[in-house]
PDB file of C-alpha atoms in Angstrom:
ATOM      1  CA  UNK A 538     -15.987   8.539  -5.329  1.00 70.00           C
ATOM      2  CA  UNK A 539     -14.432   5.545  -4.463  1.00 69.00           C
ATOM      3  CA  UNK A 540     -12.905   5.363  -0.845  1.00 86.00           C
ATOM      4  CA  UNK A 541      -9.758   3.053   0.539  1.00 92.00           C
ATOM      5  CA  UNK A 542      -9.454   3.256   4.349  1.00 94.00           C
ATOM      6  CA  UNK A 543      -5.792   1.873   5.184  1.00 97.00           C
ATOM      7  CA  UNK A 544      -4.621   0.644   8.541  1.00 97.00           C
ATOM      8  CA  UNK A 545      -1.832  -1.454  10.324  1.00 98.00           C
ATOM      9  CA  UNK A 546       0.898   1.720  10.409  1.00 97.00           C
ATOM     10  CA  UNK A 547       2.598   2.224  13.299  1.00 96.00           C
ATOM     11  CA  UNK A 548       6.074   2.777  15.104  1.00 96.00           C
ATOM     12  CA  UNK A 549       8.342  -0.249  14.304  1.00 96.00           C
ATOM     13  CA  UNK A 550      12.198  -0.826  15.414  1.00 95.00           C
ATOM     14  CA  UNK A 551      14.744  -1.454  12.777  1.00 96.00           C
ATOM     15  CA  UNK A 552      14.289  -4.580  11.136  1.00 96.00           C
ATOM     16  CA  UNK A 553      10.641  -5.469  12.463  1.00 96.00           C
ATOM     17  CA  UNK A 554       7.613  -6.386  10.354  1.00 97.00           C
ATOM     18  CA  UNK A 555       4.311  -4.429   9.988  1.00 97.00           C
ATOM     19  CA  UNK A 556       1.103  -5.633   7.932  1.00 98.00           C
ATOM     20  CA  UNK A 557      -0.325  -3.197   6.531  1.00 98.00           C
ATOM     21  CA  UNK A 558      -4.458  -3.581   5.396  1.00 98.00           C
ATOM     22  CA  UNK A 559      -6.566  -1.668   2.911  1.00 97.00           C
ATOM     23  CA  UNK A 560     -10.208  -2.385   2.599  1.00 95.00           C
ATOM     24  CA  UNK A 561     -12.640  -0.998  -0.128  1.00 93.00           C
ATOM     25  CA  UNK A 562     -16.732  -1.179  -0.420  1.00 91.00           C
ATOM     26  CA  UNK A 563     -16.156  -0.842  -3.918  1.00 89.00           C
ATOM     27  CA  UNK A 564     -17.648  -3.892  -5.877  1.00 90.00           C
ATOM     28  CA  UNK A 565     -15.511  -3.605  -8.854  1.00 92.00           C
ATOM     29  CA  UNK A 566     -12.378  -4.290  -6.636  1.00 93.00           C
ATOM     30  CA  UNK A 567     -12.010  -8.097  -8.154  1.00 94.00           C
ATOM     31  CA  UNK A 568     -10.632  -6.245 -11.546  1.00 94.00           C
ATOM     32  CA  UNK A 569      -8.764  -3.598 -10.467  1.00 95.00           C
ATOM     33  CA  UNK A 570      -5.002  -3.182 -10.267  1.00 97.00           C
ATOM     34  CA  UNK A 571      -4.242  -2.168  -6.832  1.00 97.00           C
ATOM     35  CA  UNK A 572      -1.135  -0.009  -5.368  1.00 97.00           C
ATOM     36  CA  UNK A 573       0.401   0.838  -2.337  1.00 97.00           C
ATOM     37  CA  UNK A 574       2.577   3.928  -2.466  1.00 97.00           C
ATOM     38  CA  UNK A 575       3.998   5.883   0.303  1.00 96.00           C
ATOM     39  CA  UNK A 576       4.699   9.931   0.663  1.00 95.00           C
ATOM     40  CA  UNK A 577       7.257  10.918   3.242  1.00 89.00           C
ATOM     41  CA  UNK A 578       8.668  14.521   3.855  1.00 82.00           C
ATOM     42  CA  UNK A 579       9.040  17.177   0.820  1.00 81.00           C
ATOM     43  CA  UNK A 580       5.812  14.763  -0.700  1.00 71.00           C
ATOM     44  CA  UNK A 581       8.211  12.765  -2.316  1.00 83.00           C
ATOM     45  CA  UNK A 582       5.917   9.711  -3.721  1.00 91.00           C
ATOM     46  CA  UNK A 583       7.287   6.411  -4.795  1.00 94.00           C
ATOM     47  CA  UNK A 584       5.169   3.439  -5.966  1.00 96.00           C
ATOM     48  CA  UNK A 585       6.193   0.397  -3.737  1.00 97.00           C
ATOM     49  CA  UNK A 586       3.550  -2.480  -5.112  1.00 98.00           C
ATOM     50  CA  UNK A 587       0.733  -3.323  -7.248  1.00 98.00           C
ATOM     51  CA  UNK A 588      -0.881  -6.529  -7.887  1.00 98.00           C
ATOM     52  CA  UNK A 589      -3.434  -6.961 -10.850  1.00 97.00           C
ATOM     53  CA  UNK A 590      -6.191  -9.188 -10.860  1.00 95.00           C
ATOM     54  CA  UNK A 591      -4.640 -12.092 -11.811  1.00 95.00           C
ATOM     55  CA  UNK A 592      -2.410 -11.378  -9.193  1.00 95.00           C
ATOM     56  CA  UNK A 593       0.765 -10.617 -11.206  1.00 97.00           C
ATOM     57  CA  UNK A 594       3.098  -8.252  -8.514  1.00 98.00           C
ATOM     58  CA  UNK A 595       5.748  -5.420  -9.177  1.00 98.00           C
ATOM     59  CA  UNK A 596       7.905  -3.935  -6.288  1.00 98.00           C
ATOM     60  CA  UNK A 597       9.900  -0.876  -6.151  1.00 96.00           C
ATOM     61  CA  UNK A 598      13.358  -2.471  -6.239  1.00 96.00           C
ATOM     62  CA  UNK A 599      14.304  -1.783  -2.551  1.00 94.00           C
ATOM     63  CA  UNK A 600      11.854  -3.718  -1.185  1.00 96.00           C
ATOM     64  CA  UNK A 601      11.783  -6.728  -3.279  1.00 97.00           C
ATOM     65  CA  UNK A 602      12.487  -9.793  -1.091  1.00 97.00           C
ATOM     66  CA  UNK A 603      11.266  -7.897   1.624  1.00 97.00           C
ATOM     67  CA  UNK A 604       7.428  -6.871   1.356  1.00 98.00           C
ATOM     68  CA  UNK A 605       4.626  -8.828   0.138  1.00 98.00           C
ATOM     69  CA  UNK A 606       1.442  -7.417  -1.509  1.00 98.00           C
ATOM     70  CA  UNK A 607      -1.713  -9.131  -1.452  1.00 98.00           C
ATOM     71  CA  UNK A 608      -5.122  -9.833  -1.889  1.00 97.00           C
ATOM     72  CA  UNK A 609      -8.685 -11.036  -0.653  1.00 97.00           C
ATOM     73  CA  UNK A 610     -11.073 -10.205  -2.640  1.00 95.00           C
ATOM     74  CA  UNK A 611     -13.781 -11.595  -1.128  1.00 95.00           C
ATOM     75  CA  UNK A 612     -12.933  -9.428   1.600  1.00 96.00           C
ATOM     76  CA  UNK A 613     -11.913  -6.949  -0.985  1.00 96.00           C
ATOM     77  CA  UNK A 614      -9.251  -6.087   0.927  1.00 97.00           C
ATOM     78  CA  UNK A 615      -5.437  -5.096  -0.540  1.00 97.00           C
ATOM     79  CA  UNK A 616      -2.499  -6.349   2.463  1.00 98.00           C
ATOM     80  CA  UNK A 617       1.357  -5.115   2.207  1.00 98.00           C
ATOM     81  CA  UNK A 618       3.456  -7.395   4.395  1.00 98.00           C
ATOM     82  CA  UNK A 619       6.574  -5.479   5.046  1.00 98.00           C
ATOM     83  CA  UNK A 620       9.536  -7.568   6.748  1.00 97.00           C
ATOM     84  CA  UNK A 621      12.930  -6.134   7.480  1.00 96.00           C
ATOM     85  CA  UNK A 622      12.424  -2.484   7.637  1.00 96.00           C
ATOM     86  CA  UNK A 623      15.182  -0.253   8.027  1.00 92.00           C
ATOM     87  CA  UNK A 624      15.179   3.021   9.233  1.00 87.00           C
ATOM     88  CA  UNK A 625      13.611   6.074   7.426  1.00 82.00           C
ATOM     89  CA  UNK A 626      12.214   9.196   7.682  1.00 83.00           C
ATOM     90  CA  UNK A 627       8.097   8.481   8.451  1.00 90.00           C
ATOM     91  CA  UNK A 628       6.320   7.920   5.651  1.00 94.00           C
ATOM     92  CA  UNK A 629       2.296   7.588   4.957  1.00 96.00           C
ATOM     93  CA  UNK A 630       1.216   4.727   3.104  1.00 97.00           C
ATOM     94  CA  UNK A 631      -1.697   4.700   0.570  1.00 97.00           C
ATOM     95  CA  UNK A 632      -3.353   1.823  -1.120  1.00 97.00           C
ATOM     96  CA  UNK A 633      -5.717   3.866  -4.274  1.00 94.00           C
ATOM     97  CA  UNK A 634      -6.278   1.329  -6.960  1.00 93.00           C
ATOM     98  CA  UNK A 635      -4.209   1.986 -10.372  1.00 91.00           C
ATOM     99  CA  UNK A 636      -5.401   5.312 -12.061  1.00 87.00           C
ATOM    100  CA  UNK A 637      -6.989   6.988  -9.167  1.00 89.00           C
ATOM    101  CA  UNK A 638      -6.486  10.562  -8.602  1.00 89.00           C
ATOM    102  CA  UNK A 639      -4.132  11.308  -5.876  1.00 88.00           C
ATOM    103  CA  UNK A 640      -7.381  13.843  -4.625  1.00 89.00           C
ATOM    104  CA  UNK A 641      -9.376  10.407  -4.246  1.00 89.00           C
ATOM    105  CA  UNK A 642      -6.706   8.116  -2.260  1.00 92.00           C
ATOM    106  CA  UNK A 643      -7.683   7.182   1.211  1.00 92.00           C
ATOM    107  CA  UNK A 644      -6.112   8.511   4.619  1.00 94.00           C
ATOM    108  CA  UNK A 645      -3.459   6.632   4.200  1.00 96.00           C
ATOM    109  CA  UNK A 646      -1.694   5.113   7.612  1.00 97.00           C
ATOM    110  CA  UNK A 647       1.831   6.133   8.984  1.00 96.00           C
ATOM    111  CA  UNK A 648       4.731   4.153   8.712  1.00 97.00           C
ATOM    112  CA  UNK A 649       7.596   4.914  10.837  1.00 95.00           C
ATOM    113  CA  UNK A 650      11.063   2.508  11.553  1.00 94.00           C
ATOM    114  CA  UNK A 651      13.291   3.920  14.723  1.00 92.00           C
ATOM    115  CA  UNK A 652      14.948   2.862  17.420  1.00 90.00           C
TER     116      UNK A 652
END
């Protein structure tokens, strides 16, 4: 079973910036298409990034210009930089590369924007 341990979520005001890190042990990292989704109230789940290997990035259209995904793979580590949040509801971010079950994602780590 391959484990993601996310971290970096926290309480943020309206139009602050949070980093957001995922790290993995998992050697075949380097190839995989990673993912960060988030799940806020009703477990409502929307895909907000990926990034393949050769680093080629989608973004759920409300955050484009906004967050960043990226990578290290030597550190095989997965980051979301996420810049001019607005308020929502909380929301739990998860970073489970492409295809993993949702009974196999990590923790995830809490996002919440408020003033």
């Amino acid at each position: 079973q391959v484990q993601f341990v996310e971290s970096g979520g926290g309480l943020v005001q309206p139009g602050g910036s949070l980093r957001l890190s995922c790290a993995t042990s998992e050697s075949r990292f380097t190839i995989w298409t990673m993912a960060w989704y988030r799940q806020g109230p009703g477990n409502r789940r929307e895909l907000v990034a990926t990034m393949r290997a050769d680093s080629t990035t989608t973004y759920l259209d409300s955050v484009k210009g906004r967050f960043t995904i990226s990578r290290d793979n030597a550190k095989k580590e997965v980051y979301l930089q996420m810049n001019s949040l607005t308020p929502a509801v909380p929301a739990v971010y998860y970073c489970p590369n492409m295809g993993t079950s949702y009974d196999d994602w990590g923790p995830g780590t809490q996002v919440t924007v408020s003033s």
